[in-house]
Amino acid sequence: MNLTLYGYDDQWIAVDCGMMIRQDLPNAPLQVPNTETLETLNIRPQALFITHGHEDHIGAVAWLWPKWNCPIYATPLAAGLLRLKFAEQQLSSAAIHIIEPGDALQQGPFTLRYLLLTHSIPESCAIMMMAGDYRILHSGDWKLDPEPLIGPPMNAANFRALAPIDLLVGDSTNAPMPGHSGSEGDVARALAKTLEKCTGRVVVSCFASNLARVLAIGLAAQQCGRRVSLMGRSMERMVSVAKGLGYLDNFPPLVPPHDLGYLPPEEVVVIATGSQGEPRAALQRLAQGRHPFMDLAPGDSVIFSAKAIPGNERPIEQLKKRLSQLGVTLFDEMNHPELHATGHPAQDELKKFYQWVRPKSLLPVHGEARHQEAHQALAVSLGISAPIAPTNGDMIVFDNQGLRREQRYPQPPCIVNQNSIVPHPGLTEAASNTRRGSLFLALPVTASETGWWRIGRLMLDASSTSPIDEESFSEWLDMQLEDIEADTLADLRMALQPRLIQWLADHCRHMPDVHLQIMATEMPSAEELENKP
């Protein structure tokens, strides 16, 4: 959820404030960062700095900002999206200040400069921070794209001028991936070739925030003599904000969805939300024949121009099955990988970037445990110190002795329910059960054709309960995952929770309160498994 706080001389700032979708809970509610630790430690950020406009970086701002009431600094696109979110919550947007890429500002003991990067949304920026004698670069999300379609490529000179950096807080999402990520320019050409071959209606589903992809689809449709329509509230909102900022000036005129029925099928391209199998998204309604303005039929095509987010594999497969039953031709990352490109750096890009900024130390963030560990290994191979792979709730000290973890604070999950932030369903106040204690378990899993598998390290906080043999507990969990049949994370959690309570009742003298969080993660590639010692 990308809420990072930096403190110097007892003064604090925050960078990003995102949310995640809890696929393992009914109705897939939003989860936001828990701020109890900040309140306990009397930490209140003097300002919030936003690196870019993705939901996992801005999605919780409207929910948590009222606790802080501090200035918010964001580039124009992210600021526009935040203003819409504030308006929905009936909050004044006066605290939202626009900062242009390249600009610098002072906040307490911190001097900060925004540095433009390439990513899957325009205006993504790294933030260079200077406090005292320390020089820290917070990379945000990025990649090296020579042809990003919207905005310029990264300027190497701007980053070389920063070297050497004391500490890089860096994106780990694709650290296990060798080579170089793909370019949006290549994807645009692949989409144009694919559209030329399609007959009937074409629906292209991608992330609304990937404006370069949206532009590429629109231009390819125009080139093929097709008209373009948008489906999905988030798609319409993103395109509206981007047009207002001049990012889509050459985008073709839009056809309202309610007019699509008047057009011949071979003249239609729809850009729709729903690539992740979301139950209420436009593509799901089309697959179920419930969309009020258009029906899919044999001869039509659906292009998935997005990668499956871990945990969404099964809903996506069910969506594709429904589309196939309609006789629709499917294009996705499996049979046409050229139709999508990641927004995060692979190993060759990380190496080149680190040659530019020459960091002395690395704190690998973003991604999952295995991504951070791969990032650490890469850094060490380049002579960069990387002693810590952080987890949520870590208080980390950086000084002339390097990086060290000072304290780990439990982070019970908080979800948004009926416009308020509440503890995870089933959680009770810890104070009312101090005699029994609480067990916090975060279980990373991945879906396969045969069931669910535990991936990476088990995150278990049982410090206030009876002693637990973690090795036997992990073995028992693996056996349960093999045995349980569940189509979604919510079903898996519902089936596992009572078994977990029963196991604890059999093995603990005092039954603790159980706080279970199931997290979707990716299955390691075959290459990674072969190289694992």
Coordinates of C-alpha atoms in Angstrom, one line a residue:
M1 CA 0.0 0.0 0.0
N2 CA 3.1 2.2 -0.3
L3 CA 2.9 4.5 2.8
T4 CA 6.5 5.3 3.7
L5 CA 7.6 7.8 6.4
Y6 CA 10.9 9.5 6.7
G7 CA 12.0 11.2 9.9
Y8 CA 15.0 13.4 10.7
D9 CA 15.4 15.5 13.9
D10 CA 12.0 14.3 15.1
Q11 CA 10.3 15.8 12.0
W12 CA 8.5 13.5 9.6
I13 CA 7.2 13.5 6.0
A14 CA 5.2 10.8 4.2
V15 CA 5.7 9.5 0.6
D16 CA 2.6 8.0 -1.1
C17 CA -0.5 6.6 0.6
G18 CA -2.1 3.7 -1.3
M19 CA -4.7 1.0 -0.9
M20 CA -5.2 -2.6 -1.9
I21 CA -8.3 -4.6 -2.8
R22 CA -8.9 -7.5 -0.3
Q23 CA -9.8 -10.3 -2.7
D24 CA -10.1 -12.8 0.3
L25 CA -13.0 -10.9 1.9
P26 CA -16.7 -10.8 0.7
N27 CA -17.4 -7.9 -1.7
A28 CA -13.6 -7.3 -2.0
P29 CA -13.4 -4.2 0.2
L30 CA -10.5 -1.7 0.2
Q31 CA -7.7 -2.1 2.7
V32 CA -5.8 1.0 3.8
P33 CA -2.6 1.4 5.9
N34 CA -3.0 1.1 9.7
T35 CA -2.0 4.4 11.4
E36 CA -2.1 3.2 15.0
T37 CA 1.7 2.9 15.2
L38 CA 2.1 6.5 14.0
E39 CA -0.4 7.7 16.7
T40 CA 1.3 5.6 19.4
L41 CA 4.7 7.0 18.5
N42 CA 3.4 10.5 18.1
I43 CA 4.5 10.6 14.5
R44 CA 2.5 13.0 12.3
P45 CA 3.8 13.8 8.9
Q46 CA 4.2 17.5 8.1
A47 CA 3.6 16.9 4.4
L48 CA 2.6 14.1 2.0
F49 CA 4.5 13.7 -1.2
I50 CA 3.0 11.6 -4.1
T51 CA 5.2 9.9 -6.7
H52 CA 2.4 9.1 -9.2
G53 CA -1.3 8.5 -9.6
H54 CA -1.7 4.7 -9.3
E55 CA -4.3 3.5 -6.8
D56 CA -1.7 1.6 -4.8
H57 CA 0.1 5.0 -4.2
I58 CA -2.9 7.4 -3.9
G59 CA -5.9 5.3 -3.1
A60 CA -5.9 5.8 0.7
V61 CA -5.2 9.6 0.8
A62 CA -8.8 10.7 1.0
W63 CA -9.3 8.2 3.9
L64 CA -6.2 9.0 6.0
W65 CA -5.4 12.6 5.2
P66 CA -8.0 14.0 7.6
K67 CA -5.9 12.5 10.5
W68 CA -3.0 14.6 9.4
N69 CA -4.4 17.7 7.7
C70 CA -1.0 18.4 6.1
P71 CA 0.0 19.8 2.7
I72 CA -0.1 17.3 -0.2
Y73 CA 2.3 17.6 -3.1
A74 CA 1.6 15.9 -6.4
T75 CA 2.3 16.3 -10.1
P76 CA -0.7 17.6 -12.2
L77 CA -2.2 14.2 -13.2
A78 CA -2.0 12.7 -9.7
A79 CA -3.3 16.0 -8.2
G80 CA -6.3 15.9 -10.6
L81 CA -7.2 12.4 -9.6
L82 CA -6.8 13.2 -5.9
R83 CA -9.1 16.2 -6.2
L84 CA -11.8 14.0 -7.6
K85 CA -11.4 11.6 -4.7
F86 CA -11.6 14.5 -2.2
A87 CA -14.7 15.8 -3.9
E88 CA -16.4 12.4 -3.5
Q89 CA -15.6 12.4 0.2
Q90 CA -16.8 16.1 0.5
L91 CA -13.3 17.2 1.5
S92 CA -11.7 20.5 0.5
S93 CA -8.9 20.1 -2.0
A94 CA -7.1 23.2 -0.8
A95 CA -4.3 21.1 0.7
I96 CA -3.4 19.6 -2.7
H97 CA -0.5 21.5 -4.3
I98 CA 0.8 20.9 -7.8
I99 CA 4.6 20.3 -8.2
E100 CA 6.0 20.0 -11.6
P101 CA 8.6 17.3 -12.4
G102 CA 12.1 18.8 -11.9
D103 CA 10.9 21.2 -9.2
A104 CA 12.4 21.3 -5.7
L105 CA 11.0 22.4 -2.3
Q106 CA 11.9 22.6 1.3
Q107 CA 9.9 20.9 4.1
G108 CA 11.4 21.2 7.6
P109 CA 14.9 19.7 7.5
F110 CA 14.2 18.0 4.1
T111 CA 15.1 19.3 0.7
L112 CA 13.2 17.4 -2.0
R113 CA 13.3 17.3 -5.7
Y114 CA 11.0 15.5 -8.1
L115 CA 12.7 13.7 -11.0
L116 CA 10.7 12.4 -14.0
L117 CA 10.8 8.7 -14.7
T118 CA 9.0 6.5 -17.2
H119 CA 6.3 4.1 -15.9
S120 CA 2.9 2.9 -17.0
I121 CA 1.3 6.2 -16.0
P122 CA 2.5 9.7 -17.0
E123 CA 4.4 11.9 -14.6
S124 CA 5.8 9.1 -12.4
C125 CA 8.6 10.6 -10.4
A126 CA 11.5 9.7 -8.1
I127 CA 12.0 11.9 -5.1
M128 CA 15.5 13.0 -4.2
M129 CA 15.7 13.8 -0.4
M130 CA 18.5 15.6 1.4
A131 CA 18.5 15.9 5.2
G132 CA 21.6 16.8 7.1
D133 CA 24.5 15.0 5.4
Y134 CA 22.3 12.3 4.0
R135 CA 21.2 11.9 0.3
I136 CA 18.4 9.4 -0.2
L137 CA 16.6 8.6 -3.5
H138 CA 13.1 7.2 -3.3
S139 CA 12.7 5.7 -6.7
G140 CA 8.9 5.1 -6.8
D141 CA 7.8 2.9 -9.7
W142 CA 9.8 3.1 -12.9
K143 CA 11.2 1.4 -16.0
L144 CA 13.6 2.4 -18.8
D145 CA 11.4 2.8 -21.8
P146 CA 13.0 4.4 -24.9
E147 CA 9.6 4.9 -26.5
P148 CA 7.0 5.7 -23.7
L149 CA 4.4 7.3 -26.1
I150 CA 3.4 9.9 -23.6
G151 CA 6.1 12.0 -22.1
P152 CA 9.9 11.8 -22.8
P153 CA 12.3 8.9 -22.0
M154 CA 14.3 9.1 -18.8
N155 CA 17.1 11.7 -18.9
A156 CA 20.2 9.8 -17.8
A157 CA 22.1 13.1 -17.2
N158 CA 19.6 14.1 -14.5
F159 CA 20.3 11.0 -12.6
R160 CA 24.0 10.8 -13.1
A161 CA 24.2 14.3 -11.6
L162 CA 22.9 12.8 -8.3
A163 CA 25.7 10.3 -7.8
P164 CA 26.8 9.1 -5.4
I165 CA 23.6 8.4 -3.4
D166 CA 23.8 7.3 0.2
L167 CA 20.6 5.2 0.1
L168 CA 18.3 4.1 -2.7
V169 CA 14.8 3.0 -1.7
G170 CA 14.1 1.0 -4.8
D171 CA 11.4 -0.7 -6.8
S172 CA 11.8 -4.6 -6.6
T173 CA 8.7 -5.7 -8.6
N174 CA 10.6 -7.3 -11.5
A175 CA 14.0 -7.8 -9.8
P176 CA 13.9 -11.6 -10.5
M177 CA 13.3 -11.0 -14.2
P178 CA 16.5 -11.1 -16.4
G179 CA 16.9 -8.7 -19.4
H180 CA 14.9 -5.6 -20.2
S181 CA 11.2 -4.8 -19.9
G182 CA 9.2 -4.2 -23.1
S183 CA 8.5 -0.7 -24.5
E184 CA 5.0 0.9 -24.9
G185 CA 6.0 1.7 -28.5
D186 CA 6.4 -2.0 -29.3
V187 CA 3.1 -2.8 -27.7
A188 CA 1.4 0.0 -29.7
R189 CA 2.7 -1.5 -33.0
A190 CA 1.6 -5.0 -31.9
L191 CA -1.9 -3.7 -31.0
A192 CA -2.2 -2.1 -34.4
K193 CA -1.3 -5.3 -36.3
T194 CA -3.7 -7.3 -34.1
L195 CA -6.6 -4.9 -34.7
E196 CA -6.1 -5.0 -38.5
K197 CA -6.7 -8.8 -38.4
C198 CA -9.8 -8.7 -36.3
T199 CA -13.3 -8.9 -37.6
G200 CA -16.5 -8.0 -35.8
R201 CA -16.4 -5.9 -32.6
V202 CA -13.2 -5.6 -30.6
V203 CA -13.0 -5.0 -26.9
V204 CA -9.6 -4.2 -25.4
S205 CA -9.3 -4.3 -21.7
C206 CA -6.4 -2.6 -19.9
F207 CA -5.7 -0.6 -16.7
A208 CA -7.4 2.8 -16.9
S209 CA -4.2 4.5 -15.6
N210 CA -2.1 3.2 -18.5
L211 CA -2.8 6.2 -20.6
A212 CA 0.0 5.3 -23.1
R213 CA -1.9 2.0 -23.8
V214 CA -5.2 3.8 -24.0
L215 CA -3.7 6.2 -26.5
A216 CA -2.2 3.4 -28.5
I217 CA -5.5 1.6 -28.8
G218 CA -7.3 4.7 -29.9
L219 CA -4.8 5.5 -32.6
A220 CA -4.7 1.9 -33.8
A221 CA -8.5 1.9 -34.0
Q222 CA -8.5 5.1 -36.0
Q223 CA -5.9 3.7 -38.4
C224 CA -8.1 0.7 -39.0
G225 CA -11.2 2.8 -39.6
R226 CA -12.9 1.9 -36.3
R227 CA -14.7 4.2 -33.9
V228 CA -13.7 4.2 -30.2
S229 CA -15.9 4.0 -27.1
L230 CA -15.0 3.8 -23.4
M231 CA -16.6 1.5 -20.9
G232 CA -16.1 1.8 -17.1
R233 CA -16.2 4.6 -14.7
S234 CA -12.5 4.6 -13.9
M235 CA -11.6 4.6 -17.6
E236 CA -13.9 7.6 -18.3
R237 CA -12.5 9.4 -15.3
M238 CA -8.8 8.9 -16.2
V239 CA -9.3 9.9 -19.8
S240 CA -11.2 13.0 -18.8
V241 CA -8.4 14.1 -16.4
A242 CA -5.7 13.3 -19.0
K243 CA -7.5 15.2 -21.7
G244 CA -7.8 18.2 -19.5
L245 CA -4.0 18.2 -19.1
G246 CA -3.3 17.8 -22.8
Y247 CA -2.0 14.2 -22.7
L248 CA -4.6 12.9 -25.2
D249 CA -4.9 15.8 -27.7
N250 CA -4.6 13.4 -30.7
F251 CA -7.0 10.8 -29.3
P252 CA -9.9 10.1 -31.7
P253 CA -13.4 11.4 -31.0
L254 CA -15.4 9.1 -28.7
V255 CA -18.6 7.4 -29.4
P256 CA -21.0 7.3 -26.3
P257 CA -21.6 3.6 -25.3
H258 CA -25.4 4.0 -25.8
D259 CA -24.7 4.7 -29.6
L260 CA -22.7 1.5 -30.2
G261 CA -25.7 -0.4 -31.3
Y262 CA -26.1 1.8 -34.3
L263 CA -22.6 1.1 -35.7
P264 CA -21.6 -2.0 -37.8
P265 CA -19.6 -4.4 -35.7
E266 CA -16.4 -4.1 -37.9
E267 CA -16.4 -0.3 -37.0
V268 CA -16.3 -0.8 -33.2
V269 CA -13.4 -0.7 -30.7
V270 CA -14.3 -0.6 -27.0
I271 CA -11.7 0.2 -24.4
A272 CA -13.0 -1.4 -21.2
T273 CA -12.2 -1.9 -17.5
G274 CA -12.3 -5.4 -16.1
S275 CA -9.0 -7.1 -17.1
Q276 CA -8.7 -8.6 -13.6
G277 CA -12.1 -10.3 -13.6
E278 CA -13.7 -7.7 -11.3
P279 CA -17.4 -8.7 -10.8
R280 CA -18.9 -5.2 -11.5
A281 CA -16.6 -4.1 -14.3
A282 CA -17.6 -3.5 -17.9
L283 CA -16.0 -6.6 -19.3
Q284 CA -17.7 -8.9 -16.8
R285 CA -21.1 -7.4 -17.7
L286 CA -20.3 -8.0 -21.4
A287 CA -19.3 -11.6 -20.7
Q288 CA -22.5 -12.2 -18.8
G289 CA -24.7 -10.5 -21.4
R290 CA -25.8 -7.9 -18.9
H291 CA -24.4 -4.7 -20.5
P292 CA -27.2 -2.4 -21.5
F293 CA -25.6 -1.0 -24.7
M294 CA -23.8 -3.9 -26.4
D295 CA -23.8 -7.7 -26.8
L296 CA -20.8 -9.8 -27.8
A297 CA -21.3 -12.5 -30.4
P298 CA -19.3 -15.1 -32.4
G299 CA -16.7 -13.3 -34.6
D300 CA -16.0 -10.6 -32.0
S301 CA -12.6 -10.3 -30.3
V302 CA -11.5 -9.5 -26.7
I303 CA -7.9 -8.4 -26.1
F304 CA -6.5 -8.5 -22.6
S305 CA -3.7 -5.9 -22.7
A306 CA -2.8 -6.3 -19.0
K307 CA -1.0 -8.7 -16.8
A308 CA -3.0 -10.8 -14.2
I309 CA -2.4 -9.4 -10.7
P310 CA -1.5 -12.3 -8.3
G311 CA -4.7 -13.6 -6.7
N312 CA -6.9 -12.7 -9.7
E313 CA -6.0 -15.8 -11.8
R314 CA -9.2 -17.7 -11.1
P315 CA -11.7 -14.8 -11.6
I316 CA -9.9 -14.0 -14.9
E317 CA -10.1 -17.6 -16.0
Q318 CA -13.8 -17.7 -15.2
L319 CA -14.2 -14.5 -17.2
K320 CA -12.4 -15.9 -20.2
K321 CA -14.5 -19.1 -20.0
R322 CA -17.7 -17.0 -20.2
L323 CA -16.3 -15.1 -23.2
S324 CA -15.3 -18.3 -25.0
Q325 CA -18.8 -19.7 -24.5
L326 CA -20.0 -16.6 -26.5
G327 CA -17.7 -17.6 -29.4
V328 CA -15.4 -14.7 -28.8
T329 CA -11.8 -14.8 -30.0
L330 CA -9.4 -14.2 -27.0
F331 CA -6.0 -12.5 -27.1
D332 CA -4.1 -12.5 -23.8
E333 CA -0.6 -12.5 -22.2
M334 CA -0.3 -16.2 -22.7
N335 CA -0.9 -16.5 -26.4
H336 CA 0.1 -12.9 -27.3
P337 CA 2.6 -11.6 -24.8
E338 CA 3.5 -8.8 -27.2
L339 CA 0.2 -7.1 -26.4
H340 CA 1.4 -6.0 -22.9
A341 CA 4.5 -4.6 -21.3
T342 CA 5.3 -4.3 -17.6
G343 CA 5.8 -0.9 -15.9
H344 CA 8.7 -2.0 -13.7
P345 CA 12.4 -2.6 -14.3
A346 CA 14.1 -5.9 -15.1
Q347 CA 17.6 -6.7 -14.0
D348 CA 19.4 -5.0 -16.9
E349 CA 17.5 -1.8 -16.2
L350 CA 18.3 -1.9 -12.5
K351 CA 22.0 -2.4 -13.3
K352 CA 22.1 0.6 -15.7
F353 CA 20.2 2.8 -13.3
Y354 CA 22.6 1.9 -10.4
Q355 CA 25.5 2.8 -12.7
W356 CA 24.0 6.2 -13.0
V357 CA 23.2 7.0 -9.4
R358 CA 25.9 4.8 -7.7
P359 CA 24.1 4.0 -4.5
K360 CA 26.1 3.0 -1.4
S361 CA 23.1 1.2 0.2
L362 CA 19.8 -0.2 -1.1
L363 CA 16.5 -0.7 0.7
P364 CA 14.4 -3.0 -1.6
V365 CA 10.7 -2.2 -1.5
H366 CA 7.6 -3.0 -3.5
G367 CA 6.9 -6.4 -4.8
E368 CA 6.9 -9.5 -2.5
A369 CA 9.5 -11.2 -0.4
R370 CA 11.1 -13.1 -3.3
H371 CA 11.3 -9.9 -5.4
Q372 CA 13.0 -8.1 -2.5
E373 CA 15.4 -10.9 -2.0
A374 CA 16.3 -11.0 -5.7
H375 CA 16.9 -7.3 -5.5
Q376 CA 19.2 -7.7 -2.6
A377 CA 21.2 -10.3 -4.4
L378 CA 21.5 -8.1 -7.5
A379 CA 22.7 -5.2 -5.3
V380 CA 25.3 -7.2 -3.5
S381 CA 26.6 -8.5 -6.9
L382 CA 27.2 -4.8 -7.8
G383 CA 28.9 -4.0 -4.5
I384 CA 25.9 -2.2 -3.0
S385 CA 25.1 -2.9 0.7
A386 CA 21.6 -4.4 1.1
P387 CA 21.3 -5.9 4.5
I388 CA 17.5 -5.6 5.0
A389 CA 14.4 -6.7 3.1
P390 CA 11.7 -4.8 5.0
T391 CA 8.2 -5.8 5.9
N392 CA 5.2 -3.7 6.9
G393 CA 5.6 -2.1 10.3
D394 CA 9.4 -2.0 10.3
M395 CA 11.1 1.0 11.9
I396 CA 14.5 1.2 10.1
V397 CA 17.4 3.4 11.1
F398 CA 19.9 4.7 8.5
D399 CA 23.0 6.4 9.9
N400 CA 26.8 6.4 9.4
Q401 CA 26.7 2.7 10.5
G402 CA 24.4 1.8 7.6
L403 CA 20.9 0.3 7.7
R404 CA 19.4 -1.6 10.6
R405 CA 16.0 -2.7 11.8
E406 CA 15.3 -1.0 15.1
Q407 CA 11.7 -2.3 15.8
R408 CA 8.9 -4.2 14.1
Y409 CA 5.4 -3.0 14.9
P410 CA 2.4 -5.3 14.2
Q411 CA 0.1 -3.9 11.5
P412 CA -3.5 -5.3 12.0
P413 CA -5.3 -4.7 8.7
C414 CA -7.9 -1.9 8.4
I415 CA -10.6 -1.9 5.7
V416 CA -13.0 0.8 4.4
N417 CA -16.6 -0.1 5.4
Q418 CA -19.5 2.2 4.7
N419 CA -17.2 5.3 4.3
S420 CA -15.3 4.7 7.5
I421 CA -12.1 2.8 8.4
V422 CA -12.6 -0.2 10.6
P423 CA -10.5 -3.1 11.8
H424 CA -10.4 -6.3 9.7
P425 CA -13.7 -8.2 10.2
G426 CA -13.6 -10.4 13.2
L427 CA -10.9 -8.3 15.0
T428 CA -11.6 -7.2 18.5
E429 CA -9.9 -4.8 20.8
A430 CA -6.6 -6.3 22.0
A431 CA -7.1 -4.8 25.4
S432 CA -10.2 -6.9 26.0
N433 CA -8.4 -10.2 25.5
T434 CA -5.0 -9.5 27.0
R435 CA -5.0 -12.8 29.0
R436 CA -5.4 -14.8 25.8
G437 CA -3.2 -12.8 23.5
S438 CA -3.5 -12.4 19.8
L439 CA -2.0 -14.2 16.8
F440 CA -1.4 -12.3 13.6
L441 CA -0.9 -14.5 10.5
A442 CA -0.3 -13.2 7.0
L443 CA -0.3 -16.2 4.6
P444 CA 1.0 -15.6 1.1
V445 CA -0.5 -18.0 -1.4
T446 CA -0.8 -18.5 -5.2
A447 CA -3.4 -20.3 -7.2
S448 CA -2.5 -23.2 -9.5
E449 CA -4.6 -25.6 -11.6
T450 CA -4.6 -28.1 -8.7
G451 CA -5.3 -25.8 -5.8
W452 CA -3.5 -23.3 -3.5
W453 CA 0.2 -23.2 -2.6
R454 CA 2.0 -21.2 0.1
I455 CA 4.7 -19.1 -1.5
G456 CA 7.6 -17.3 0.3
R457 CA 7.9 -16.7 4.0
L458 CA 5.1 -17.1 6.5
M459 CA 4.5 -13.9 8.4
L460 CA 3.5 -14.9 12.0
D461 CA 3.4 -12.7 15.1
A462 CA 2.6 -15.0 18.0
S463 CA 4.7 -13.1 20.6
S464 CA 1.8 -12.6 23.0
T465 CA 0.4 -16.1 22.8
S466 CA 1.4 -19.6 24.0
P467 CA 4.6 -20.8 22.3
I468 CA 4.0 -22.3 18.8
D469 CA 6.3 -24.6 16.9
E470 CA 6.5 -22.7 13.6
E471 CA 8.0 -25.5 11.6
S472 CA 5.1 -28.0 12.4
F473 CA 2.6 -25.2 12.1
S474 CA 3.9 -24.4 8.6
E475 CA 3.8 -28.0 7.6
W476 CA 0.2 -28.3 8.8
L477 CA -0.8 -25.2 6.9
D478 CA 0.7 -26.6 3.7
M479 CA -1.3 -29.8 4.1
Q480 CA -4.5 -27.8 4.6
L481 CA -3.9 -25.8 1.5
E482 CA -3.5 -29.0 -0.5
D483 CA -6.8 -30.3 0.9
I484 CA -9.0 -27.3 0.6
E485 CA -11.0 -26.7 -2.6
A486 CA -11.8 -23.0 -3.0
D487 CA -12.3 -20.9 -6.1
T488 CA -11.5 -17.5 -4.5
L489 CA -9.4 -16.1 -1.7
A490 CA -12.6 -15.3 0.2
D491 CA -13.6 -19.0 -0.1
L492 CA -10.1 -20.1 1.0
R493 CA -10.2 -17.9 4.0
M494 CA -13.6 -19.1 5.0
A495 CA -12.5 -22.7 4.8
L496 CA -9.1 -22.3 6.5
Q497 CA -10.2 -20.1 9.5
P498 CA -12.1 -22.8 11.4
R499 CA -9.4 -25.3 10.8
L500 CA -6.8 -22.8 12.1
I501 CA -8.8 -22.2 15.2
Q502 CA -9.1 -25.9 15.9
W503 CA -5.4 -26.5 15.4
L504 CA -4.6 -23.7 17.9
A505 CA -7.1 -25.0 20.4
D506 CA -5.3 -28.4 20.2
H507 CA -1.8 -26.9 20.5
C508 CA -2.1 -23.8 22.7
R509 CA -2.8 -23.7 26.4
H510 CA -4.7 -20.4 26.0
M511 CA -6.7 -19.9 22.8
P512 CA -5.6 -16.6 21.2
D513 CA -7.6 -14.3 19.1
V514 CA -6.8 -15.2 15.5
H515 CA -6.2 -12.4 12.9
L516 CA -5.8 -14.1 9.5
Q517 CA -4.9 -12.3 6.3
I518 CA -4.5 -14.2 3.1
M519 CA -2.4 -12.5 0.4
A520 CA -2.1 -13.3 -3.2
T521 CA 1.4 -13.7 -4.6
E522 CA 3.1 -14.9 -7.7
M523 CA 4.4 -18.4 -8.4
P524 CA 8.2 -18.3 -9.0
S525 CA 9.2 -19.0 -12.5
A526 CA 10.8 -22.3 -13.5
E527 CA 14.1 -20.6 -13.9
E528 CA 13.9 -19.2 -10.3
L529 CA 13.0 -22.6 -8.9
E530 CA 16.0 -24.2 -10.7
N531 CA 18.4 -21.6 -9.3
K532 CA 17.0 -21.8 -5.8
P533 CA 19.6 -23.5 -3.5

